[in-house]
């Protein structure tokens, strides 16, 4: 099942990704239109998706919002691929290095990214969205708390991020438009190998990053067990799980984003984001 948000309302995407159906209408009012409330009763959304549906809204990807458009909590995990930790010259973290991405930075999947300085960088990431949340979720049950996955960009203002010691991860990754993800969520039951997904990123058509998520230092299950041992995970919460090697700041010479650039971020077989820098 593919889940998308249009005009603030929950929708399902047709098998050929060319049309949508409104969840509230498809369920004859049994399910709400609010994406948050859908994440809290995800089994019911999955059940609706298994029925015969009439996809009656032509799909315009540029009109879609992020599939969790206003998460109450949004987490980023830093240095979570060996290739990226090594290129950054930093130690491999002993526990998931966690920072907030403030939710006012959420951007739509094809939204423009305002360039705020000379040191703005790209970070392609696997994003997971929480369905029913909780505390003290075990690794074994972690995937049953995930609504779905999609690609995301953890856009980073390196100037702000490293403006103090220790660094300002939270603010450097939370400027306006710095958190595009989508274009839709693919539910976990559709993933043939959920721990080995392929994430990639190109800038102006030139490949910058490509990796499999089985290279993650802390797996999705381990991240969820760790986060939920500290905070309560809530329906619709968003986790950016870390970026592989190849980011702009570590390239020789460094390559930063500028107005006019096009960032393409793909989770193979799941979806693609296209973001213009302005
Ligand atoms: Zn990141």
Tab-separated table of C-alpha atoms and ligand atoms in Angstrom:
chain	number	residue	atom	x	y	z
A	1	UNK	CA	0.000	0.000	0.000
A	2	UNK	CA	1.134	3.497	-0.800
A	3	UNK	CA	-0.112	6.302	1.457
A	4	UNK	CA	0.023	9.964	0.411
A	5	UNK	CA	-1.248	13.317	1.688
A	6	UNK	CA	-3.047	15.822	-0.542
A	7	UNK	CA	-4.654	19.011	0.812
A	8	UNK	CA	-3.987	17.798	4.360
A	9	UNK	CA	-6.062	14.655	3.808
A	10	UNK	CA	-4.999	11.018	3.850
A	11	UNK	CA	-5.077	9.243	0.475
A	12	UNK	CA	-4.095	5.892	-0.988
A	13	UNK	CA	-2.150	5.668	-4.252
A	14	UNK	CA	-3.253	3.409	-7.123
A	15	UNK	CA	-1.063	0.426	-8.095
A	16	UNK	CA	0.248	2.290	-11.168
A	17	UNK	CA	0.850	5.478	-9.136
A	18	UNK	CA	-1.371	7.503	-11.455
A	19	UNK	CA	-4.379	8.182	-9.215
A	20	UNK	CA	-5.490	8.626	-5.599
A	21	UNK	CA	-8.484	7.774	-3.469
A	22	UNK	CA	-9.472	9.717	-0.348
A	23	UNK	CA	-9.214	7.461	2.740
A	24	UNK	CA	-12.231	8.920	4.550
A	25	UNK	CA	-14.443	8.600	1.471
A	26	UNK	CA	-13.155	5.122	0.572
A	27	UNK	CA	-13.966	3.938	4.103
A	28	UNK	CA	-17.420	5.596	4.049
A	29	UNK	CA	-16.416	7.666	7.049
A	30	UNK	CA	-15.064	4.780	9.122
A	31	UNK	CA	-11.568	6.275	8.900
A	32	UNK	CA	-10.681	9.947	9.416
A	33	UNK	CA	-9.138	12.248	6.830
A	34	UNK	CA	-6.408	13.357	9.284
A	35	UNK	CA	-3.114	11.558	8.530
A	36	UNK	CA	-2.187	11.547	12.260
A	37	UNK	CA	-5.359	9.728	13.191
A	38	UNK	CA	-4.781	7.252	10.362
A	39	UNK	CA	-1.285	6.411	11.650
A	40	UNK	CA	-2.795	5.662	15.070
A	41	UNK	CA	-5.115	3.014	13.532
A	42	UNK	CA	-2.882	1.798	10.752
A	43	UNK	CA	-4.286	-1.759	10.625
A	44	UNK	CA	-7.631	-0.299	9.576
A	45	UNK	CA	-5.958	1.723	6.809
A	46	UNK	CA	-4.205	-1.427	5.582
A	47	UNK	CA	-7.546	-3.248	5.612
A	48	UNK	CA	-9.183	-0.542	3.463
A	49	UNK	CA	-6.275	-0.788	1.029
A	50	UNK	CA	-7.049	-4.477	0.565
A	51	UNK	CA	-10.538	-3.700	-0.721
A	52	UNK	CA	-11.712	-2.889	-4.241
A	53	UNK	CA	-11.126	0.872	-4.493
A	54	UNK	CA	-12.082	3.451	-7.086
A	55	UNK	CA	-9.060	5.717	-7.566
A	56	UNK	CA	-10.839	8.810	-8.832
A	57	UNK	CA	-8.301	11.639	-8.335
A	58	UNK	CA	-5.560	11.988	-10.990
A	59	UNK	CA	-2.178	11.960	-9.253
A	60	UNK	CA	-0.062	15.105	-9.588
A	61	UNK	CA	3.091	14.393	-7.576
A	62	UNK	CA	3.950	18.097	-7.392
A	63	UNK	CA	0.728	18.687	-5.418
A	64	UNK	CA	1.502	16.094	-2.720
A	65	UNK	CA	2.564	17.085	0.784
A	66	UNK	CA	5.007	15.110	2.900
A	67	UNK	CA	3.241	11.860	3.857
A	68	UNK	CA	3.396	12.904	7.542
A	69	UNK	CA	2.984	16.650	7.003
A	70	UNK	CA	3.121	17.853	10.610
A	71	UNK	CA	4.912	15.304	12.809
A	72	UNK	CA	4.988	16.019	16.536
A	73	UNK	CA	8.523	14.658	16.708
A	74	UNK	CA	11.116	14.302	13.986
A	75	UNK	CA	14.468	12.645	14.674
A	76	UNK	CA	17.734	12.556	12.770
A	77	UNK	CA	20.458	9.955	13.297
A	78	UNK	CA	24.013	11.142	12.641
A	79	UNK	CA	27.076	9.209	11.443
A	80	UNK	CA	25.073	6.028	10.927
A	81	UNK	CA	27.003	4.648	7.923
A	82	UNK	CA	30.630	3.657	8.273
A	83	UNK	CA	31.402	5.335	4.914
A	84	UNK	CA	30.013	8.666	6.187
A	85	UNK	CA	31.585	8.467	9.673
A	86	UNK	CA	34.969	7.809	8.045
A	87	UNK	CA	34.701	10.640	5.492
A	88	UNK	CA	33.701	12.982	8.348
A	89	UNK	CA	36.776	11.993	10.327
A	90	UNK	CA	34.579	11.229	13.331
A	91	UNK	CA	34.413	8.255	15.652
A	92	UNK	CA	31.770	5.592	15.051
A	93	UNK	CA	29.068	6.375	17.661
A	94	UNK	CA	28.517	3.832	20.446
A	95	UNK	CA	24.775	4.602	20.602
A	96	UNK	CA	22.618	6.193	17.850
A	97	UNK	CA	23.740	9.844	17.643
A	98	UNK	CA	20.347	11.559	17.773
A	99	UNK	CA	19.340	15.127	17.006
A	100	UNK	CA	15.979	16.843	16.459
A	101	UNK	CA	14.872	18.027	13.052
A	102	UNK	CA	12.227	20.572	14.046
A	103	UNK	CA	8.938	19.908	12.292
A	104	UNK	CA	8.618	23.416	10.831
A	105	UNK	CA	11.355	22.307	8.407
A	106	UNK	CA	9.124	19.669	6.748
A	107	UNK	CA	8.971	20.172	2.980
A	108	UNK	CA	6.789	18.536	0.362
A	109	UNK	CA	8.416	15.824	-1.774
A	110	UNK	CA	8.967	18.109	-4.751
A	111	UNK	CA	9.246	21.346	-2.751
A	112	UNK	CA	11.854	24.021	-3.412
A	113	UNK	CA	14.816	24.193	-1.030
A	114	UNK	CA	15.862	27.762	-0.151
A	115	UNK	CA	19.662	28.032	-0.104
A	116	UNK	CA	20.624	29.962	3.014
A	117	UNK	CA	24.371	30.317	2.584
A	118	UNK	CA	27.503	28.982	0.942
A	119	UNK	CA	27.686	25.727	2.937
A	120	UNK	CA	24.341	23.989	2.324
A	121	UNK	CA	24.682	20.228	1.823
A	122	UNK	CA	22.579	17.233	0.735
A	123	UNK	CA	22.063	13.992	2.718
A	124	UNK	CA	19.959	11.239	1.140
A	125	UNK	CA	18.332	9.061	3.806
A	126	UNK	CA	15.890	6.259	4.419
A	127	UNK	CA	12.951	7.809	6.309
A	128	UNK	CA	10.538	5.777	8.442
A	129	UNK	CA	7.208	7.001	9.841
A	130	UNK	CA	5.735	5.608	13.068
A	131	UNK	CA	2.234	4.106	13.088
A	132	UNK	CA	1.154	3.236	16.624
A	133	UNK	CA	3.942	4.419	18.879
A	134	UNK	CA	4.911	3.589	22.420
A	135	UNK	CA	7.739	3.348	24.915
A	136	UNK	CA	10.297	0.586	25.365
A	137	UNK	CA	9.644	-0.996	21.960
A	138	UNK	CA	11.868	-4.045	21.448
A	139	UNK	CA	13.996	-4.560	18.347
A	140	UNK	CA	11.930	-7.658	17.602
A	141	UNK	CA	8.662	-5.705	17.382
A	142	UNK	CA	10.091	-2.437	16.001
A	143	UNK	CA	8.960	-2.900	12.389
A	144	UNK	CA	5.364	-3.478	13.541
A	145	UNK	CA	5.402	0.135	14.809
A	146	UNK	CA	6.330	1.529	11.382
A	147	UNK	CA	3.644	2.727	8.967
A	148	UNK	CA	5.976	2.830	6.000
A	149	UNK	CA	9.195	4.054	4.440
A	150	UNK	CA	10.224	6.639	1.847
A	151	UNK	CA	13.302	8.578	0.756
A	152	UNK	CA	14.136	11.867	2.452
A	153	UNK	CA	16.698	14.658	2.345
A	154	UNK	CA	18.328	15.817	5.578
A	155	UNK	CA	19.432	19.140	4.072
A	156	UNK	CA	22.195	20.569	6.259
A	157	UNK	CA	23.536	24.089	6.682
A	158	UNK	CA	27.119	23.100	7.592
A	159	UNK	CA	27.945	26.707	8.527
A	160	UNK	CA	25.239	26.758	11.196
A	161	UNK	CA	25.789	23.107	12.147
A	162	UNK	CA	29.447	23.707	12.978
A	163	UNK	CA	29.111	27.293	14.207
A	164	UNK	CA	29.808	26.183	17.772
A	165	UNK	CA	31.529	23.367	19.641
A	166	UNK	CA	29.929	20.887	20.125
A	167	UNK	CA	27.996	21.293	16.867
A	168	UNK	CA	24.416	22.594	16.425
A	169	UNK	CA	22.981	19.600	14.598
A	170	UNK	CA	19.357	20.452	15.440
A	171	UNK	CA	19.305	23.979	14.085
A	172	UNK	CA	21.655	23.323	11.168
A	173	UNK	CA	19.199	20.729	9.850
A	174	UNK	CA	15.952	22.578	10.556
A	175	UNK	CA	15.885	25.620	8.304
A	176	UNK	CA	12.762	26.212	6.197
A	177	UNK	CA	12.313	23.482	3.602
A	178	UNK	CA	15.250	21.402	4.859
A	179	UNK	CA	13.248	18.216	5.449
A	180	UNK	CA	11.587	16.980	2.242
A	181	UNK	CA	10.390	13.368	2.268
A	182	UNK	CA	7.918	11.265	0.333
A	183	UNK	CA	6.371	11.325	-2.249
A	184	UNK	CA	4.367	8.608	-0.441
A	185	UNK	CA	4.925	5.937	2.193
A	186	UNK	CA	5.212	2.321	1.108
A	187	UNK	CA	3.850	0.081	3.850
A	188	UNK	CA	6.188	-2.417	5.486
A	189	UNK	CA	4.286	-5.491	4.202
A	190	UNK	CA	5.283	-4.517	0.636
A	191	UNK	CA	9.026	-4.508	1.334
A	192	UNK	CA	10.692	-7.670	0.046
A	193	UNK	CA	13.836	-7.017	2.104
A	194	UNK	CA	13.180	-4.210	4.560
A	195	UNK	CA	16.715	-4.177	5.972
A	196	UNK	CA	18.399	-3.935	2.561
A	197	UNK	CA	16.934	-0.973	0.675
A	198	UNK	CA	18.929	1.111	-1.801
A	199	UNK	CA	19.208	4.865	-1.231
A	200	UNK	CA	20.820	7.191	-3.761
A	201	UNK	CA	21.201	10.884	-4.510
A	202	UNK	CA	22.250	12.904	-7.516
A	203	UNK	CA	22.768	16.626	-7.969
A	204	UNK	CA	22.098	17.970	-11.474
A	205	UNK	CA	22.071	14.377	-12.744
A	206	UNK	CA	25.498	13.471	-11.326
A	207	UNK	CA	25.440	10.672	-8.759
A	208	UNK	CA	26.731	11.697	-5.340
A	209	UNK	CA	25.579	8.935	-2.991
A	210	UNK	CA	24.471	5.309	-3.296
A	211	UNK	CA	24.264	2.724	-0.542
A	212	UNK	CA	22.293	-0.202	0.817
A	213	UNK	CA	20.630	0.233	4.195
A	214	UNK	CA	22.166	-3.033	5.415
A	215	UNK	CA	25.275	-0.848	5.816
A	216	UNK	CA	23.595	1.119	8.612
A	217	UNK	CA	25.648	1.003	11.816
A	218	UNK	CA	22.426	1.038	13.864
A	219	UNK	CA	19.573	-0.714	12.042
A	220	UNK	CA	16.047	0.690	11.935
A	221	UNK	CA	15.043	-1.790	14.674
A	222	UNK	CA	17.946	-0.770	16.904
A	223	UNK	CA	17.159	2.945	16.391
A	224	UNK	CA	13.524	2.431	17.401
A	225	UNK	CA	14.468	0.378	20.462
A	226	UNK	CA	16.958	3.068	21.514
A	227	UNK	CA	14.712	6.104	20.890
A	228	UNK	CA	11.690	4.527	22.572
A	229	UNK	CA	13.776	3.691	25.650
A	230	UNK	CA	14.039	7.461	26.185
A	231	UNK	CA	10.991	9.143	24.588
A	232	UNK	CA	7.500	7.995	23.709
A	233	UNK	CA	7.204	7.531	19.958
A	234	UNK	CA	3.938	8.975	18.643
A	235	UNK	CA	1.850	8.193	15.554
A	236	UNK	CA	3.217	10.101	12.574
A	237	UNK	CA	6.682	10.655	14.093
A	238	UNK	CA	9.425	10.764	11.458
A	239	UNK	CA	12.924	9.263	11.718
A	240	UNK	CA	15.712	10.190	9.290
A	241	UNK	CA	17.991	7.173	9.705
A	242	UNK	CA	21.338	8.632	8.572
A	243	UNK	CA	23.189	9.314	5.335
A	244	UNK	CA	25.855	7.260	3.547
A	245	UNK	CA	29.195	8.588	2.314
A	246	UNK	CA	29.431	11.083	-0.541
A	247	UNK	CA	28.005	14.252	1.038
A	248	UNK	CA	29.211	17.583	-0.356
A	249	UNK	CA	31.291	18.760	2.599
A	250	UNK	CA	33.519	15.649	2.444
A	251	UNK	CA	34.116	15.701	-1.324
A	252	UNK	CA	37.416	16.852	-2.736
A	253	UNK	CA	36.932	19.604	-3.663
A	254	UNK	CA	33.823	20.203	-1.515
A	255	UNK	CA	30.552	20.609	-3.385
A	256	UNK	CA	27.759	22.667	-1.843
A	257	UNK	CA	24.266	23.349	-3.113
A	258	UNK	CA	23.494	26.578	-4.945
A	259	UNK	CA	20.410	28.166	-6.416
A	260	UNK	CA	19.382	26.369	-9.631
A	261	UNK	CA	20.624	22.927	-8.536
A	262	UNK	CA	18.273	19.955	-8.740
A	263	UNK	CA	18.557	17.279	-6.051
A	264	UNK	CA	17.146	13.853	-6.948
A	265	UNK	CA	16.795	11.366	-4.102
A	266	UNK	CA	15.612	7.811	-4.689
A	267	UNK	CA	14.764	4.835	-2.530
A	268	UNK	CA	14.852	2.165	-5.245
A	269	UNK	CA	11.443	0.668	-5.967
A	270	UNK	CA	9.792	2.996	-3.400
A	271	UNK	CA	9.885	6.555	-4.738
A	272	UNK	CA	11.857	9.613	-5.794
A	273	UNK	CA	12.047	13.196	-4.543
A	274	UNK	CA	12.983	16.021	-6.891
A	275	UNK	CA	13.918	19.263	-5.141
A	276	UNK	CA	14.949	22.490	-6.846
A	277	UNK	CA	17.318	24.762	-4.954
A	278	UNK	CA	16.273	28.402	-5.001
B	1	LIG	ZN1	21.475	13.186	8.137
